[in-house]
Tab-separated table of C-alpha atoms and ligand atoms in Angstrom:
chain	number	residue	atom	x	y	z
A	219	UNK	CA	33.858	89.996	-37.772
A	220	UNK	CA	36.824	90.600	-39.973
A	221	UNK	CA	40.340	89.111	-39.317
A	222	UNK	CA	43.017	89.381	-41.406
A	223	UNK	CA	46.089	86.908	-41.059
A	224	UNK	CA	49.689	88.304	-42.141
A	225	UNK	CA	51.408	85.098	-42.502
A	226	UNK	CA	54.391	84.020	-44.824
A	227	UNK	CA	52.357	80.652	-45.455
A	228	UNK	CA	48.456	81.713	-46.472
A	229	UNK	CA	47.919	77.628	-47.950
A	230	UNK	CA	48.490	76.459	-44.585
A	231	UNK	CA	45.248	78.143	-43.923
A	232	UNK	CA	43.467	76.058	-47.042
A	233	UNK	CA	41.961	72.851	-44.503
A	234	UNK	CA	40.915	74.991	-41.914
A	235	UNK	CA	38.947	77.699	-43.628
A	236	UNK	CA	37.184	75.246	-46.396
A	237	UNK	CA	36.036	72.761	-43.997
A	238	UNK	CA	33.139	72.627	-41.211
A	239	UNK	CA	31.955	75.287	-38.588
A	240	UNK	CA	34.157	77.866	-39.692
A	241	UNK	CA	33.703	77.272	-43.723
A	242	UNK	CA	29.779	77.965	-42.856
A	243	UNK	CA	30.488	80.491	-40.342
A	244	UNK	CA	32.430	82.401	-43.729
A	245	UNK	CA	28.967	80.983	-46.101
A	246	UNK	CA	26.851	83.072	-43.428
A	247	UNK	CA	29.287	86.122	-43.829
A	248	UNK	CA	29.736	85.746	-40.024
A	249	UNK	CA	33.504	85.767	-40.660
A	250	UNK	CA	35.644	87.239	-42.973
A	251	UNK	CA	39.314	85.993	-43.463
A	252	UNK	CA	41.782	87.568	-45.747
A	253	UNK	CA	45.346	85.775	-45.762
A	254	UNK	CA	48.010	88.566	-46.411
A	255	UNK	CA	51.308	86.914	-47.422
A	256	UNK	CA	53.968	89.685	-45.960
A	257	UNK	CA	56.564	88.338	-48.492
A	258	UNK	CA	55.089	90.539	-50.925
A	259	UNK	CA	55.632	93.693	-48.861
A	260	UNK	CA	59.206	93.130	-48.848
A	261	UNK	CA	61.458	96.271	-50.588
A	262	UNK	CA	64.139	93.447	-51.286
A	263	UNK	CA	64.237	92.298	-54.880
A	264	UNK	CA	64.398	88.580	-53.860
A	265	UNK	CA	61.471	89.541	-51.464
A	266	UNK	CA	63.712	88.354	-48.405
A	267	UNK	CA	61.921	89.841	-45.257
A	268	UNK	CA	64.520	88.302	-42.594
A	269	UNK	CA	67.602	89.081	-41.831
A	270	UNK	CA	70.540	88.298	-39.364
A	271	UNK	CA	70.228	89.486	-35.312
A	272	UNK	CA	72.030	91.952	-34.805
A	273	UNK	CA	74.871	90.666	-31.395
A	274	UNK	CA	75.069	87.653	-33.316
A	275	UNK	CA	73.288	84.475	-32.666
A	276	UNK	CA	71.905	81.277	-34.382
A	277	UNK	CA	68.352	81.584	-36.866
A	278	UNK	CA	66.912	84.166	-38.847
A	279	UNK	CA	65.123	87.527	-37.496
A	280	UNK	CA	61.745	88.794	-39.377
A	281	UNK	CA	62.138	91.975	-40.288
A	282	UNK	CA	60.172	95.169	-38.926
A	283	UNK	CA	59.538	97.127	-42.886
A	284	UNK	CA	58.021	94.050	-44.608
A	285	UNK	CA	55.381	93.613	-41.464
A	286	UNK	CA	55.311	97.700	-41.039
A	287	UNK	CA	53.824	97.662	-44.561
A	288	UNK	CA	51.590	94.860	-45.000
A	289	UNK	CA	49.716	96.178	-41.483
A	290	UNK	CA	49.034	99.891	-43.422
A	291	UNK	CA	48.046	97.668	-46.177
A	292	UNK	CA	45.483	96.613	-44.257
A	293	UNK	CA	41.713	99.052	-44.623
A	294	UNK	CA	41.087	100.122	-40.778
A	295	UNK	CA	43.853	98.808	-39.317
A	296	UNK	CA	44.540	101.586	-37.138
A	297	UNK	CA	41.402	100.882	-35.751
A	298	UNK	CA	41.823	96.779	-35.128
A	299	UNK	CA	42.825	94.803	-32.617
A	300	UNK	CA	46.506	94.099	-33.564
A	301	UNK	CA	47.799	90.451	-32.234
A	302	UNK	CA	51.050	88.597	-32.641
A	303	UNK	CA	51.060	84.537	-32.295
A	304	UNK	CA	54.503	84.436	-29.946
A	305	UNK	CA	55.138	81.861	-26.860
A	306	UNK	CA	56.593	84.992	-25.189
A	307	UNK	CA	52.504	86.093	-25.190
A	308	UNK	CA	49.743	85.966	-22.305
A	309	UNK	CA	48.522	82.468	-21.921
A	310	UNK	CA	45.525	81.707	-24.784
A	311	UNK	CA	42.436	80.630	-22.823
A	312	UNK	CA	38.610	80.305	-23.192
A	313	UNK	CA	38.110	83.466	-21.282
A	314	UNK	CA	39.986	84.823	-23.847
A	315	UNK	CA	38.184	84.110	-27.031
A	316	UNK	CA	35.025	85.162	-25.096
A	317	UNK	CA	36.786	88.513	-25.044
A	318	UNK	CA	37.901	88.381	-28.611
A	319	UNK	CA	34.786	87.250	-29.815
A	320	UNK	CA	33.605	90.975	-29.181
A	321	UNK	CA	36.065	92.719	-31.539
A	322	UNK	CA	34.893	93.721	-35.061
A	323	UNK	CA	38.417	93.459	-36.764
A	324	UNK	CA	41.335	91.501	-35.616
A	325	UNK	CA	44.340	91.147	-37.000
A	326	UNK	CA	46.728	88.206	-36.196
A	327	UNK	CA	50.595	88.411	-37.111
A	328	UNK	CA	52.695	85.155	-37.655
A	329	UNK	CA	56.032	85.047	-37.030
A	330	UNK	CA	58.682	82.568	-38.413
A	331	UNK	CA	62.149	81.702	-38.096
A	332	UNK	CA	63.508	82.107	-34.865
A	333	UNK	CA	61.575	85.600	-33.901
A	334	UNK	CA	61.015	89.302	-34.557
A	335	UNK	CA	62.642	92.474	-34.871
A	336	UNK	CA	61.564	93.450	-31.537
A	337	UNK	CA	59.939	96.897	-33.249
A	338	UNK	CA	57.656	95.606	-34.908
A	339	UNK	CA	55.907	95.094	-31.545
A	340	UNK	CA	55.290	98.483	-31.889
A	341	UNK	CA	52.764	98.436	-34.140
A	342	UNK	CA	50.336	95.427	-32.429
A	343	UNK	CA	48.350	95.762	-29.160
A	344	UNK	CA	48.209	92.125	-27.827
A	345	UNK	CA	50.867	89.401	-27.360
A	346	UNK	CA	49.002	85.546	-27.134
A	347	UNK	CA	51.057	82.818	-27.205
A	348	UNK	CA	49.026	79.353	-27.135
A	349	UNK	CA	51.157	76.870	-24.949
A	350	UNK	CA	54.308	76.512	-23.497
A	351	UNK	CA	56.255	74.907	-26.182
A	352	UNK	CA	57.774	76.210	-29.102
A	353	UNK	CA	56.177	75.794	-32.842
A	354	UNK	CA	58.152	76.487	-36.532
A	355	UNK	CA	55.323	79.337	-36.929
A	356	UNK	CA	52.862	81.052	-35.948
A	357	UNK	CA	50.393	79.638	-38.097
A	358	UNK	CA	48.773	77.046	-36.125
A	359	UNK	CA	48.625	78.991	-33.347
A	360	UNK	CA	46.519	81.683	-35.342
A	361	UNK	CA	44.321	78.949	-36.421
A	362	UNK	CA	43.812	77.776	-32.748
A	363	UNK	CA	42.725	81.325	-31.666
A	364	UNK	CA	40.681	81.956	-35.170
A	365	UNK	CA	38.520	78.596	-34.432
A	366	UNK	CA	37.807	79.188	-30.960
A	367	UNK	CA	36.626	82.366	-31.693
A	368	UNK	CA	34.702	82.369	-35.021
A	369	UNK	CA	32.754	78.882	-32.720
A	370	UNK	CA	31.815	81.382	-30.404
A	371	UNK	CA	30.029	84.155	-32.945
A	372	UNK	CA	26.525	83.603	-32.969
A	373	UNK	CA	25.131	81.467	-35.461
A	374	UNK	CA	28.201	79.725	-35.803
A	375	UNK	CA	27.311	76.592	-34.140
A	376	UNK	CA	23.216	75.260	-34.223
A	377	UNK	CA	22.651	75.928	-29.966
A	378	UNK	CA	24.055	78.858	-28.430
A	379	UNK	CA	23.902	76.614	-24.910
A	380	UNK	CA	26.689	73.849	-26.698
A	381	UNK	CA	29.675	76.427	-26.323
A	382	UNK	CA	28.265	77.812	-23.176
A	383	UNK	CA	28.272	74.285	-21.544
A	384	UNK	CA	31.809	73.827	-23.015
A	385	UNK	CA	34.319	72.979	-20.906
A	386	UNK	CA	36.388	76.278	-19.264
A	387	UNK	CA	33.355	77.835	-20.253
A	388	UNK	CA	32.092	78.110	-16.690
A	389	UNK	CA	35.369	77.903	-15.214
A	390	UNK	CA	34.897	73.854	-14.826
A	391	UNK	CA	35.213	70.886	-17.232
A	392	UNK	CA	32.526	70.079	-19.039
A	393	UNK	CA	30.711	66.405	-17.420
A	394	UNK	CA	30.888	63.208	-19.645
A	395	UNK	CA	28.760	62.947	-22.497
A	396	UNK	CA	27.125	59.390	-23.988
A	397	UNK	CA	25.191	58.739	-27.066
A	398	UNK	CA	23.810	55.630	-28.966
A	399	UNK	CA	23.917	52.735	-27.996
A	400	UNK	CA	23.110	52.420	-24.207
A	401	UNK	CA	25.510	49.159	-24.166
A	402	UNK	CA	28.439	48.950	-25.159
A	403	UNK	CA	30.450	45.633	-24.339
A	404	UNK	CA	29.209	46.120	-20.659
A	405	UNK	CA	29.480	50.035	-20.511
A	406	UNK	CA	26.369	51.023	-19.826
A	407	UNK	CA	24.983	54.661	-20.492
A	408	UNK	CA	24.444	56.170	-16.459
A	409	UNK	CA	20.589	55.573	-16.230
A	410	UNK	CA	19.936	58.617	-14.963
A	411	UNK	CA	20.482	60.333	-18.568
A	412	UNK	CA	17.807	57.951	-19.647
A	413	UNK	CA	15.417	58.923	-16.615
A	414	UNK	CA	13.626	61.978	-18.658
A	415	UNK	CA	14.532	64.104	-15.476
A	416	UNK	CA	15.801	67.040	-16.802
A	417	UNK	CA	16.368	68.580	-13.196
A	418	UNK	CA	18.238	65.047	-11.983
A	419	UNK	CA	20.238	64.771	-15.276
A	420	UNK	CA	21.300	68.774	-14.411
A	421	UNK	CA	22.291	68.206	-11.101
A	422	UNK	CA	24.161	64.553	-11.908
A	423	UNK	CA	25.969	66.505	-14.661
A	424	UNK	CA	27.061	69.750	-12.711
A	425	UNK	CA	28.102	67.112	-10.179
A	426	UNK	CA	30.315	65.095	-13.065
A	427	UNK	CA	31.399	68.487	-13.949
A	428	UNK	CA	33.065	69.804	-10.343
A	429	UNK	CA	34.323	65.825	-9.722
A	430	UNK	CA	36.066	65.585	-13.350
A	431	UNK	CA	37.518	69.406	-12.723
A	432	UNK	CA	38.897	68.339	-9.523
A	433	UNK	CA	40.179	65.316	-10.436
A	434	UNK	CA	41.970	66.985	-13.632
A	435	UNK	CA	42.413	70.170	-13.340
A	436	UNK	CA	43.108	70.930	-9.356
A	437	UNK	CA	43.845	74.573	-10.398
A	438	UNK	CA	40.318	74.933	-12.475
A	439	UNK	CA	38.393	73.226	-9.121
A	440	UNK	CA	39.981	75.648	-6.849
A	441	UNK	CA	39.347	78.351	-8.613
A	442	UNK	CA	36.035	77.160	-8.910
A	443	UNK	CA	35.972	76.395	-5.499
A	444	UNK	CA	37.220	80.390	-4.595
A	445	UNK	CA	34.487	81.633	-6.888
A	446	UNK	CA	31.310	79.771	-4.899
A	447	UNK	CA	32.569	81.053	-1.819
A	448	UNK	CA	32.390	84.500	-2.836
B	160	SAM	N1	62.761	82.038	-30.595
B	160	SAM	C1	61.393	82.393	-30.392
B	160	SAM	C2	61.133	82.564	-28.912
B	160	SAM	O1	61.771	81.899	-28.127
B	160	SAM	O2	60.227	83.323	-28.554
B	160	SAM	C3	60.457	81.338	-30.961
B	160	SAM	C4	60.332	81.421	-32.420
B	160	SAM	S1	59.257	80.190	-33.092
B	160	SAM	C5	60.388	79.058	-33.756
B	160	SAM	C6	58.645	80.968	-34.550
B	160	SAM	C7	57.279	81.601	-34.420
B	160	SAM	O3	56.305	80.608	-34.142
B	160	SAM	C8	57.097	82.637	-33.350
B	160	SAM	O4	57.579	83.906	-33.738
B	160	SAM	C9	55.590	82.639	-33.156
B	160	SAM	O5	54.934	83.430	-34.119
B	160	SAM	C10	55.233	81.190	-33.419
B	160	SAM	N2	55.043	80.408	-32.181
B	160	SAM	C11	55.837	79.406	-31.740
B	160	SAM	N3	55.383	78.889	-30.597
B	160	SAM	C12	54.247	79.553	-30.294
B	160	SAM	C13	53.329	79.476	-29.220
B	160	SAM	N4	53.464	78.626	-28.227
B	160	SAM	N5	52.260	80.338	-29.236
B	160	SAM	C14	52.107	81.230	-30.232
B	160	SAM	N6	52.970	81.344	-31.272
B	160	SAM	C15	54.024	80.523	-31.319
């Protein structure tokens, strides 16, 4: 997979890439990222690429020529899948990156400031925005949907079953999880993960699963709850 990032910050991307799963996922050539900073595109000789709304109005409005240009800089990007980072987008979920996952090239558009020329939708072919609440930039929301993607490319993580058994991954959260020690100041591990009884600890963990989803997440359980009936 390729994805290229047109942001007006490329070091904010500096922790994520050179650390952990998705550092080795680039080692393996699983991934490749290339951070375009936009600012360079710009035709202005103080490389300004925002400019006033038109109507008036408080902030500063990224303009369509700078973004225009840095997408045809881009090798095959007629041919990507073209996303902006905006809380006006679809809601991000798991289902999502599943379907994502599947792309060969994606490219992923940061805005700033206090939006876009409204062209330069245009030019991209999916709108994700990652929460309902407002962040300075795009950035971190490009990261979110970069991680939970490149996690999900094979070889990224050591098991293929870890991301399967994920939580959303099956529509459900995922059941609680213990390790060493088996006492902890009185918490004790649930014996049954200590029974060797792979079917019991199955059915004791899809059990956890539907009572932690329904306790959480009532929208999750009924949907859940829809989908068995079916
Ligand atoms: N005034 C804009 C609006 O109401 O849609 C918000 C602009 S926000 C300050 C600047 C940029 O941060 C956005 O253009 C977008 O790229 C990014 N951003 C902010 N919140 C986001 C979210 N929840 N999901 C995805 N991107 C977000």
């Amino acid at each position: 997979m390729r994805i290229d990032v047109l942001t007006l910050f490329p070091d904010m991307f500096t922790g994520v890439i050179s650390n952990s799963i998705i550092k080795r996922a680039i080692d393996q050539n699983l991934v490749t990222i290339n951070l375009i900073d936009f600012r360079e595109f710009s035709a202005d000789k103080h490389h300004k690429v925002d400019d006033t709304p038109y109507g008036g109005g408080a902030g500063m409005v990224l303009q369509v020529e700078p973004v225009h240009a840095a997408l045809q800089s881009i090798e095959g990007y007629e041919h990507a899948l073209k996303i902006i980072m905006t809380p006006q987008g679809v809601p991000y979920t798991q289902k999502q990156a599943y379907t994502l996952k599947e792309e060969d090239h994606l490219i992923i558009l940061c805005g700033h400031y206090e939006g876009f020329d409204e062209r330069i939708r245009h030019f991209f072919d999916l709108e994700i925005s990652i929460g309902d609440y407002v962040l300075t930039g795009g950035e971190i929301a490009a990261m979110t949907v970069m991680d939970s993607v490149i996690r999900l490319l094979d070889g990224a993580i050591g098991q293929k079953a870890s991301h399967e058994e994920d939580s959303f991954s099956q529509t459900l959260l995922e059941y609680p999880q213990y390790t060493r020690p088996r006492d902890y100041l009185g918490m004790t591990v649930p014996d049954v993960l200590l029974s060797g009884h792979h079917e019991r600890i199955d059915t004791w963990r899809k059990e956890q699963s539907i009572k932690r989803t329904k306790e959480r997440r009532p929208d999750l359980y009924q949907a859940y709850m829809k989908k068995t009936d079916e």
